[in-house]
XYZ file of C-alpha atoms in Angstrom:
629
model
C -28.129 -27.703 174.669
C -26.247 -30.126 172.319
C -23.686 -28.458 170.057
C -24.731 -27.531 166.538
C -23.003 -29.260 163.570
C -21.492 -27.391 160.655
C -19.968 -28.513 157.352
C -16.379 -27.476 156.465
C -15.971 -26.434 152.853
C -12.639 -25.736 151.212
C -12.762 -23.233 148.268
C -9.849 -22.740 145.856
C -8.276 -19.276 145.577
C -8.521 -19.319 141.781
C -11.920 -18.420 140.348
C -11.330 -19.559 136.781
C -13.203 -22.831 137.227
C -16.886 -22.641 137.952
C -16.681 -25.955 139.810
C -15.118 -26.465 143.199
C -11.936 -28.479 143.119
C -12.343 -31.477 145.366
C -9.029 -33.324 145.037
C -5.891 -31.881 146.552
C -6.889 -28.258 147.046
C -4.132 -25.668 147.402
C -4.532 -24.944 151.091
C -2.399 -21.799 150.812
C -5.022 -20.190 148.588
C -8.067 -21.865 149.990
C -10.698 -20.587 152.522
C -12.698 -22.555 155.084
C -16.356 -21.687 155.366
C -18.916 -22.777 158.067
C -22.179 -23.662 156.450
C -25.148 -24.601 158.609
C -26.802 -27.801 157.571
C -30.163 -27.896 155.954
C -33.066 -27.468 158.313
C -34.713 -30.615 156.912
C -32.454 -32.975 158.887
C -33.495 -36.496 159.657
C -35.711 -36.768 162.740
C -33.653 -38.680 165.402
C -36.881 -40.434 166.466
C -37.496 -41.917 163.065
C -36.904 -45.663 163.166
C -33.640 -46.671 161.404
C -33.992 -47.936 157.848
C -33.465 -51.640 157.498
C -31.792 -52.681 154.256
C -31.676 -56.235 153.027
C -27.894 -56.724 152.619
C -27.958 -60.500 152.625
C -28.127 -62.883 149.747
C -31.719 -63.336 148.583
C -33.358 -66.677 149.375
C -33.952 -67.358 145.684
C -30.258 -67.017 144.974
C -29.201 -69.723 147.404
C -28.649 -73.326 146.455
C -30.019 -76.268 148.431
C -27.055 -76.438 150.786
C -27.177 -72.652 151.409
C -30.878 -72.745 152.190
C -30.461 -75.679 154.597
C -27.549 -73.864 156.297
C -29.578 -70.646 156.647
C -32.525 -72.509 158.140
C -30.238 -74.304 160.588
C -28.501 -71.116 161.674
C -31.846 -69.371 162.172
C -33.197 -72.218 164.288
C -29.993 -72.235 166.415
C -30.250 -68.448 166.860
C -33.874 -68.770 167.939
C -33.039 -71.505 170.457
C -30.174 -69.349 171.795
C -32.491 -66.363 171.991
C -35.062 -68.293 174.028
C -32.306 -69.514 176.315
C -30.972 -65.983 176.886
C -34.564 -64.787 177.558
C -34.993 -67.572 180.062
C -31.736 -66.596 181.844
C -32.788 -62.897 181.684
C -36.074 -63.616 183.424
C -34.449 -65.813 186.016
C -31.829 -63.171 186.728
C -34.613 -60.660 187.356
C -36.179 -63.104 189.824
C -32.787 -63.581 191.565
C -32.299 -59.805 191.582
C -35.631 -59.398 193.406
C -34.519 -61.970 195.982
C -31.194 -60.214 196.418
C -32.925 -56.887 197.117
C -35.222 -58.588 199.616
C -32.219 -60.125 201.418
C -30.333 -56.822 201.497
C -33.207 -54.542 202.406
C -36.240 -56.640 203.288
C -36.026 -56.089 207.024
C -35.651 -52.364 206.520
C -38.700 -52.441 204.259
C -40.705 -54.249 206.873
C -39.631 -51.772 209.577
C -40.602 -48.839 207.298
C -44.163 -50.163 207.286
C -44.443 -50.433 211.062
C -45.185 -46.755 211.869
C -48.863 -46.535 211.148
C -48.989 -42.885 212.297
C -46.684 -41.930 209.413
C -48.734 -44.077 206.974
C -51.845 -42.013 207.801
C -50.226 -39.217 205.751
C -51.074 -39.996 202.074
C -47.889 -38.464 200.768
C -45.767 -40.477 203.206
C -47.648 -43.596 202.210
C -46.918 -42.934 198.569
C -43.205 -42.487 199.239
C -43.067 -45.602 201.459
C -44.629 -47.594 198.622
C -41.961 -46.337 196.189
C -39.050 -47.037 198.635
C -40.205 -50.440 199.709
C -40.760 -51.557 196.096
C -37.286 -50.251 195.239
C -35.877 -52.317 198.146
C -37.617 -55.574 197.335
C -37.849 -54.994 193.516
C -41.264 -56.553 193.367
C -44.645 -54.855 193.428
C -46.271 -58.246 194.149
C -44.228 -58.563 197.360
C -45.078 -55.004 198.364
C -48.785 -55.660 197.689
C -48.722 -58.849 199.755
C -47.133 -56.901 202.651
C -49.895 -54.296 202.396
C -52.575 -56.976 202.382
C -51.117 -58.486 205.586
C -50.980 -55.056 207.238
C -54.538 -54.180 206.236
C -55.633 -57.283 208.072
C -53.647 -56.233 211.128
C -52.924 -52.487 211.591
C -53.868 -50.570 208.421
C -57.195 -49.541 206.830
C -57.790 -49.885 203.136
C -57.892 -46.053 202.804
C -54.402 -45.774 204.214
C -53.146 -48.530 201.875
C -54.331 -46.761 198.628
C -51.376 -44.323 198.435
C -48.971 -47.154 199.173
C -50.301 -49.087 196.157
C -49.794 -46.014 193.996
C -46.197 -45.918 195.184
C -45.576 -49.509 194.280
C -46.558 -48.659 190.698
C -43.748 -46.066 190.566
C -41.144 -48.195 192.264
C -41.515 -51.223 189.932
C -40.757 -49.069 186.864
C -37.145 -48.509 187.791
C -36.078 -51.967 186.500
C -36.512 -51.242 182.780
C -34.893 -47.826 183.276
C -31.789 -49.574 184.640
C -31.922 -51.996 181.679
C -31.818 -49.060 179.240
C -28.580 -47.921 180.872
C -26.830 -50.955 179.376
C -27.356 -49.510 175.892
C -25.463 -46.322 176.524
C -22.689 -47.351 174.056
C -24.453 -46.019 170.937
C -25.956 -42.546 171.163
C -28.988 -43.132 168.900
C -29.794 -46.519 170.440
C -29.509 -45.060 173.932
C -31.823 -42.149 173.033
C -34.581 -44.507 171.896
C -34.031 -47.103 174.677
C -33.986 -44.611 177.539
C -37.062 -42.796 176.192
C -38.855 -46.144 175.723
C -38.135 -47.023 179.379
C -38.903 -43.635 180.921
C -42.208 -43.253 179.115
C -43.470 -45.803 181.692
C -41.967 -43.684 184.508
C -43.589 -40.509 183.339
C -46.982 -42.184 183.044
C -46.784 -43.425 186.626
C -45.568 -40.070 188.003
C -48.179 -38.032 186.134
C -50.959 -40.408 187.182
C -49.970 -40.067 190.828
C -49.688 -36.316 190.494
C -53.347 -36.105 189.446
C -54.992 -39.098 191.171
C -53.391 -38.908 194.645
C -54.922 -35.464 195.455
C -58.167 -36.597 193.896
C -58.223 -39.755 196.013
C -57.341 -37.741 199.179
C -60.235 -35.334 198.479
C -62.895 -37.774 197.327
C -61.769 -41.332 198.156
C -63.323 -42.485 194.821
C -60.955 -45.528 194.436
C -61.927 -46.797 197.896
C -65.655 -46.144 197.374
C -65.822 -47.840 193.926
C -63.843 -50.879 195.031
C -65.900 -51.234 198.183
C -69.101 -51.249 196.116
C -67.657 -53.937 193.797
C -66.633 -56.152 196.741
C -69.971 -55.779 198.478
C -71.909 -56.449 195.230
C -70.311 -59.779 194.373
C -70.115 -62.974 196.441
C -66.501 -63.907 195.760
C -65.044 -67.149 197.001
C -61.355 -67.905 197.478
C -59.590 -70.063 194.973
C -56.122 -70.886 193.779
C -53.880 -68.443 191.820
C -52.366 -70.002 188.675
C -48.645 -70.329 188.126
C -47.703 -69.670 184.516
C -44.110 -68.610 183.917
C -43.085 -69.582 187.436
C -43.541 -73.262 186.560
C -40.617 -72.831 184.095
C -38.389 -70.527 186.092
C -38.826 -71.881 189.584
C -36.628 -75.043 189.052
C -33.577 -72.836 188.374
C -34.232 -69.988 190.739
C -35.251 -72.232 193.627
C -32.093 -74.273 193.194
C -30.099 -71.008 193.808
C -32.082 -69.325 196.609
C -35.404 -69.661 198.405
C -36.813 -67.023 200.760
C -39.231 -67.149 203.624
C -41.415 -64.199 202.596
C -43.451 -64.485 205.808
C -40.602 -62.831 207.686
C -41.043 -59.439 206.101
C -44.818 -59.573 206.648
C -44.335 -60.510 210.309
C -41.877 -57.589 210.759
C -44.403 -55.227 209.182
C -47.236 -56.214 211.472
C -44.964 -55.893 214.520
C -44.081 -59.444 215.611
C -40.872 -58.993 217.641
C -39.457 -62.541 217.024
C -39.437 -61.943 213.272
C -36.602 -59.371 213.548
C -34.142 -62.115 214.506
C -35.291 -64.542 211.766
C -33.358 -65.114 208.562
C -34.941 -64.676 205.153
C -33.145 -67.797 203.946
C -35.618 -70.670 203.818
C -34.015 -73.790 205.316
C -36.933 -76.190 205.639
C -39.262 -76.640 202.666
C -41.651 -79.114 204.336
C -42.824 -78.735 207.958
C -45.695 -80.053 210.017
C -47.241 -78.157 212.951
C -49.171 -80.166 215.534
C -51.430 -78.273 217.977
C -52.577 -80.071 221.144
C -54.222 -79.160 224.480
C -51.703 -79.421 227.327
C -51.744 -78.711 231.012
C -49.808 -75.537 231.814
C -48.887 -74.119 235.234
C -49.712 -70.392 235.512
C -49.101 -67.830 238.257
C -52.797 -67.358 239.174
C -56.463 -67.883 238.110
C -56.441 -64.617 236.211
C -53.964 -66.096 233.699
C -56.069 -69.095 232.896
C -57.394 -69.651 229.368
C -61.005 -69.756 230.740
C -62.633 -70.314 234.151
C -63.889 -73.715 233.040
C -60.406 -74.797 232.039
C -58.733 -73.755 235.287
C -58.232 -75.532 238.560
C -56.090 -75.206 241.640
C -54.021 -77.969 243.135
C -52.654 -76.703 246.456
C -50.520 -73.666 245.678
C -50.433 -74.464 241.961
C -52.794 -73.061 239.312
C -53.177 -75.277 236.261
C -54.959 -74.471 232.983
C -55.442 -75.994 229.553
C -53.718 -74.253 226.619
C -53.195 -74.936 222.966
C -49.530 -75.711 222.354
C -48.087 -75.837 218.859
C -45.037 -77.889 218.010
C -43.363 -77.750 214.599
C -41.724 -80.802 213.076
C -39.163 -80.248 210.336
C -39.557 -82.922 207.678
C -37.655 -81.927 204.521
C -34.756 -79.566 204.156
C -34.509 -77.199 201.110
C -31.974 -77.948 198.424
C -30.786 -74.514 197.311
C -27.151 -73.298 197.237
C -27.306 -71.136 200.377
C -29.246 -73.481 202.703
C -26.138 -74.322 204.837
C -24.002 -71.223 204.178
C -22.959 -69.409 207.395
C -23.349 -65.883 206.072
C -25.632 -63.032 207.016
C -28.641 -62.162 204.894
C -26.967 -58.904 203.817
C -23.796 -60.750 202.621
C -25.771 -63.315 200.652
C -27.950 -60.514 199.248
C -24.938 -58.569 198.014
C -23.419 -61.703 196.428
C -26.677 -62.463 194.564
C -27.016 -58.815 193.624
C -23.631 -58.749 191.962
C -24.119 -62.066 190.193
C -27.627 -61.343 189.108
C -26.629 -57.948 187.677
C -23.724 -59.611 185.857
C -25.971 -62.239 184.287
C -28.692 -59.671 183.593
C -26.390 -57.288 181.752
C -24.638 -60.096 179.870
C -27.895 -61.620 178.733
C -29.221 -58.213 177.678
C -26.074 -57.404 175.615
C -26.178 -60.807 173.965
C -29.944 -60.554 173.287
C -29.486 -57.147 171.622
C -26.630 -58.459 169.455
C -28.574 -61.594 168.569
C -31.664 -59.622 167.656
C -29.548 -57.302 165.509
C -28.238 -60.348 163.619
C -31.673 -62.001 163.287
C -33.783 -58.924 162.491
C -32.330 -58.281 159.065
C -33.805 -58.002 155.663
C -37.344 -59.156 155.044
C -37.821 -60.620 158.550
C -37.170 -57.276 160.225
C -39.263 -55.386 157.675
C -42.193 -57.685 158.352
C -41.881 -57.391 162.143
C -41.577 -53.626 162.020
C -44.566 -53.366 159.717
C -46.703 -55.578 161.931
C -45.799 -53.890 165.160
C -45.739 -50.230 164.129
C -48.372 -50.007 161.360
C -51.815 -48.614 162.235
C -55.086 -49.918 160.888
C -56.409 -48.018 157.839
C -58.639 -44.993 158.261
C -61.011 -44.594 160.107
C -59.900 -47.411 162.434
C -56.353 -46.217 163.095
C -57.218 -45.333 166.675
C -57.976 -49.048 167.398
C -54.348 -50.079 167.012
C -53.166 -48.474 170.269
C -55.899 -50.191 172.275
C -55.018 -53.558 170.715
C -51.415 -52.889 171.814
C -52.667 -52.253 175.341
C -54.416 -55.616 175.310
C -51.271 -57.302 173.894
C -49.191 -55.745 176.675
C -51.696 -56.875 179.305
C -51.811 -60.422 177.864
C -48.048 -60.780 177.658
C -47.593 -59.414 181.212
C -50.236 -61.854 182.472
C -48.275 -64.714 180.847
C -44.856 -63.682 182.297
C -46.600 -62.473 185.539
C -44.317 -59.446 185.896
C -44.567 -56.007 184.370
C -40.844 -55.522 185.034
C -39.966 -58.507 182.886
C -42.183 -57.444 179.992
C -41.117 -53.771 179.924
C -37.484 -54.777 180.367
C -37.808 -57.140 177.391
C -39.267 -54.498 175.005
C -36.739 -51.808 176.036
C -33.884 -53.203 173.872
C -36.323 -53.598 170.966
C -37.140 -49.911 171.214
C -33.389 -49.169 171.307
C -32.528 -51.075 168.123
C -35.491 -49.540 166.324
C -37.868 -52.493 165.976
C -40.586 -50.913 168.105
C -41.332 -47.155 168.024
C -41.803 -45.235 171.245
C -45.390 -44.416 170.132
C -46.068 -48.179 170.125
C -44.024 -48.929 173.287
C -46.254 -46.498 175.186
C -49.544 -48.470 174.909
C -47.614 -51.743 175.451
C -46.319 -50.341 178.762
C -49.826 -49.254 179.761
C -51.019 -52.741 179.024
C -48.286 -54.142 181.247
C -49.671 -52.033 184.124
C -53.066 -53.645 183.546
C -51.570 -57.155 183.204
C -49.755 -57.046 186.493
C -52.979 -56.021 188.334
C -54.860 -59.036 186.893
C -52.146 -61.227 188.319
C -52.584 -59.491 191.692
C -56.383 -60.025 191.560
C -55.874 -63.794 190.950
C -53.342 -63.938 193.745
C -55.769 -62.039 196.020
C -58.528 -64.567 195.232
C -56.236 -67.279 196.532
C -56.102 -65.537 199.953
C -57.664 -67.175 203.013
C -61.191 -66.216 203.924
C -60.354 -63.676 206.583
C -58.113 -61.718 204.245
C -59.984 -62.265 201.005
C -62.115 -59.066 200.959
C -59.205 -56.742 201.899
C -56.764 -58.425 199.486
C -59.223 -58.300 196.624
C -60.139 -54.698 197.301
C -56.490 -53.615 197.295
C -55.943 -55.429 193.998
C -58.975 -53.703 192.470
C -57.681 -50.320 193.768
C -54.453 -51.037 191.827
C -56.469 -51.963 188.710
C -58.731 -48.880 188.839
C -55.737 -46.568 189.464
C -54.051 -47.804 186.267
C -57.291 -47.570 184.322
C -57.807 -44.047 185.522
C -54.292 -43.165 184.408
C -54.952 -44.576 180.937
C -58.156 -42.495 180.689
C -56.153 -39.411 181.603
C -53.055 -39.871 179.421
C -53.960 -41.961 176.373
C -57.366 -41.582 174.582
C -56.801 -37.981 173.326
C -53.491 -37.689 171.392
C -52.876 -34.226 172.859
C -52.857 -35.596 176.398
C -50.112 -38.152 175.683
C -47.571 -36.049 177.652
C -45.508 -39.087 178.729
C -44.301 -39.550 175.122
C -43.230 -35.944 174.735
C -41.516 -35.906 178.123
C -39.741 -39.195 177.437
C -38.475 -37.875 174.086
C -37.216 -34.732 175.698
C -35.400 -36.724 178.338
C -34.089 -39.038 175.653
C -32.576 -36.090 173.738
C -30.885 -34.816 176.833
C -29.439 -38.208 177.797
C -28.234 -38.754 174.265
C -26.164 -35.598 174.450
C -25.187 -35.973 178.119
C -25.235 -39.651 178.956
C -24.257 -39.087 182.596
C -27.606 -37.331 183.110
C -29.376 -40.693 182.918
C -27.738 -41.776 186.183
C -28.651 -38.372 187.711
C -32.281 -38.879 186.660
C -32.503 -42.344 188.231
C -30.843 -41.340 191.481
C -32.871 -38.104 191.786
C -36.348 -39.462 190.907
C -36.208 -42.855 192.572
C -34.022 -42.189 195.648
C -33.347 -38.528 196.448
C -36.864 -37.165 195.864
C -38.711 -39.969 197.752
C -36.284 -39.770 200.668
C -36.592 -35.962 200.780
C -40.403 -36.115 200.784
C -40.355 -38.868 203.357
C -38.111 -36.814 205.653
C -40.493 -33.874 205.361
C -43.437 -36.142 206.147
C -41.740 -37.316 209.315
C -41.304 -33.666 210.395
C -45.057 -33.093 210.200
C -47.631 -31.406 208.022
C -46.453 -27.902 208.872
C -42.894 -28.528 207.621
C -44.147 -30.469 204.586
C -46.469 -27.632 203.518
C -43.945 -24.880 204.387
C -41.203 -26.436 202.291
C -43.162 -28.289 199.620
C -45.581 -25.563 198.579
C -42.895 -22.956 197.684
C -40.946 -25.593 195.750
C -44.067 -26.624 193.786
C -44.869 -22.962 193.014
C -41.335 -22.373 191.698
C -41.524 -25.558 189.623
C -44.882 -24.617 188.087
C -43.553 -21.093 187.341
C -40.484 -22.536 185.510
C -42.688 -24.938 183.454
C -45.148 -22.143 182.503
C -42.287 -19.795 181.489
C -40.629 -22.503 179.412
C -43.810 -23.239 177.582
C -44.498 -19.541 176.880
C -40.878 -19.061 175.733
C -41.391 -21.653 173.037
C -44.978 -20.915 172.016
C -45.860 -17.286 172.861
C -42.777 -15.315 173.940
C -44.680 -12.064 173.299
C -46.753 -12.782 176.423
C -43.666 -12.551 178.581
C -41.664 -9.458 179.670
C -38.407 -8.976 177.750
C -36.317 -10.217 180.727
C -38.100 -13.625 180.849
C -38.050 -14.389 177.098
C -34.873 -16.325 177.725
C -32.931 -17.594 180.734
C -29.741 -15.760 179.668
C -29.982 -13.471 182.688
C -29.110 -16.474 184.868
C -25.618 -17.927 185.191
C -24.943 -20.511 182.458
C -24.780 -23.369 184.926
C -28.307 -22.546 186.084
C -29.944 -23.063 182.639
C -27.598 -25.287 180.704
C -26.011 -28.725 181.259
C -22.868 -27.782 179.256
C -20.925 -26.438 182.300
C -21.909 -29.553 184.320
C -20.777 -31.689 181.391
C -17.334 -30.067 181.676
C -17.289 -30.808 185.369
C -18.127 -34.479 184.753
C -15.474 -34.609 182.017
C -12.853 -33.166 184.310
C -13.771 -35.637 187.114
C -13.651 -38.477 184.627
C -10.270 -37.316 183.395
C -9.007 -37.105 186.967
C -10.103 -40.647 187.641
C -8.358 -41.851 184.527
C -5.323 -39.778 185.539
C -5.237 -41.447 188.982
C -5.434 -44.868 187.289
C -2.520 -43.944 185.000
C -0.467 -42.622 187.974
C -1.137 -45.798 189.973
C -0.106 -47.843 186.946
C 3.078 -45.696 186.654
C 3.793 -46.221 190.338
C 3.456 -49.988 189.976
C 5.835 -49.882 187.055
C 8.385 -48.003 189.167
C 8.118 -50.630 191.888
C 8.637 -53.353 189.326
C 11.673 -51.527 187.927
C 13.185 -51.195 191.465
C 12.647 -54.914 192.066
C 14.277 -55.779 188.733
C 17.296 -53.592 189.615
C 17.641 -55.331 192.908
C 17.419 -58.681 191.163
C 20.129 -57.639 188.693
C 17.917 -57.516 185.649
C 17.249 -54.553 183.331
C 13.819 -53.410 182.235
C 13.395 -51.586 178.921
C 10.553 -49.112 179.225
C 8.661 -47.944 176.149
C 8.762 -44.219 175.525
C 5.312 -42.752 176.067
C 3.530 -41.116 173.230
C 2.301 -37.513 173.346
C -1.125 -38.262 174.821
C 0.346 -40.548 177.537
C 2.956 -37.918 178.337
C 0.318 -35.235 178.681
C -1.666 -37.401 181.080
C 1.435 -38.048 183.181
C 2.375 -34.442 183.196
C -1.119 -33.450 184.333
C -0.826 -35.870 187.134
């Protein structure tokens, strides 16, 4: 629990004056009292008040007005440029993850016996999307596999997993705002409300789908009812971002699909695309084979002495135009290039995000910010207030359709939630809309599939859409069921007090838990049930006891009305916070010691060179650090 705050009050020893002496109290005759603050403290989730501290427009002269307009236009252009770089860096980040882990992701998909387990399929969807950082890429792999080795029923849990894996991006973006406690509380809650929605939807809908198969049945009926022809998927934002991203790196995404469907030659291929224009010519040629049984067909086979000849289609690829990106002729492994791009894209991503937040803080002042906040966060008048959230869902879906990425949209609104322009209650329906928007993009992409893959691709895209719609029906229409908001606020309060817990949450929920469940799935159903069921029972018990402790403690026995009977480390983060603080101090201590060792070497060199170095006397804090070392 975060520490409570108290006010320190100094009271004079003399009682002759009815008023407290504020200036220069006699500390020898004064007492210090701890007074608890008023219970009516400001809610930390209230949006910060925006005050118009600038010079009013009416008070400016002509030159001042022209200068303000010019500065505003320049800031807007700079903001658009930073947003462009932010989106491009997300695209490069996705490419970097594919280079670093794409082959591993493809190999994960190969074991169809593991994928027959719905829970394993879910976890594989999460892990693969984390590796490639793109739900669209994961979905395209699933479509290719459904046409080769998977059934649509086996692909449904994988699609659910891709929904979870793609939500880690905006959670990582929220980590860049950890400098200010209040901003970090709002930003991290605004990001994780998307995570909680996805996790809760899977928690309910995966068992329901395993028991009834309703998503498969509904989408099958839709596909069979409409005569759908293939078309061409539109490129919206990609038209703007591709010139920059394709000048840096281009990937051959067919490699990961070939690995997934089990083509052996694909394992030795590079993801780096070297030829952007090729031509494949297929002709019938005479081929010598070992015997008539190896002929293409009896009518296309003849024997000339001891030689058996047959006609076969032979394909020959002609390389016409080489790609023009930076890494086309670089002699580095895919992993090395992926790590380089990962570091550079993260650097650009974080830099753009910090600059965007600072620029928005400088732009969203005074009347402009008041108007924006009022438009975004105000509900319609009674009795139509409930309509506002559904309009926000449509806005989120439309914006995601334009940018063609739910990660880009949710990552863009996360800093706005942090600085207080968008409330978490409004960010929630916007995130739900982004889930819908990304599935409409997938539907259009599926309709561009070739004829033999069209039905499966479209059915998988519809499964994704119906899954998100089902989640919205579960967790949005009734205000009481909006558990993701309450869970996100609770996590935001914890991370505001213990900021290191945000990293623990990301590592545990997106890496440790999926890997643990996947390991149990590999061991078989017996191990999965034997380990998983007791853990779930314990977790449900803890949740129920926590709820009863807050709402109806009289329903519990006296021993369970608090967790005080457990060791402090088992029910409080305060001891762990001390451990983290000690580890951080040790790291700082090691850095200081290394710095001191370097200074000693420099001093020895200067003595050997006949020069004298004057060292500054350390202050008390530096001395204590050195003494502790």
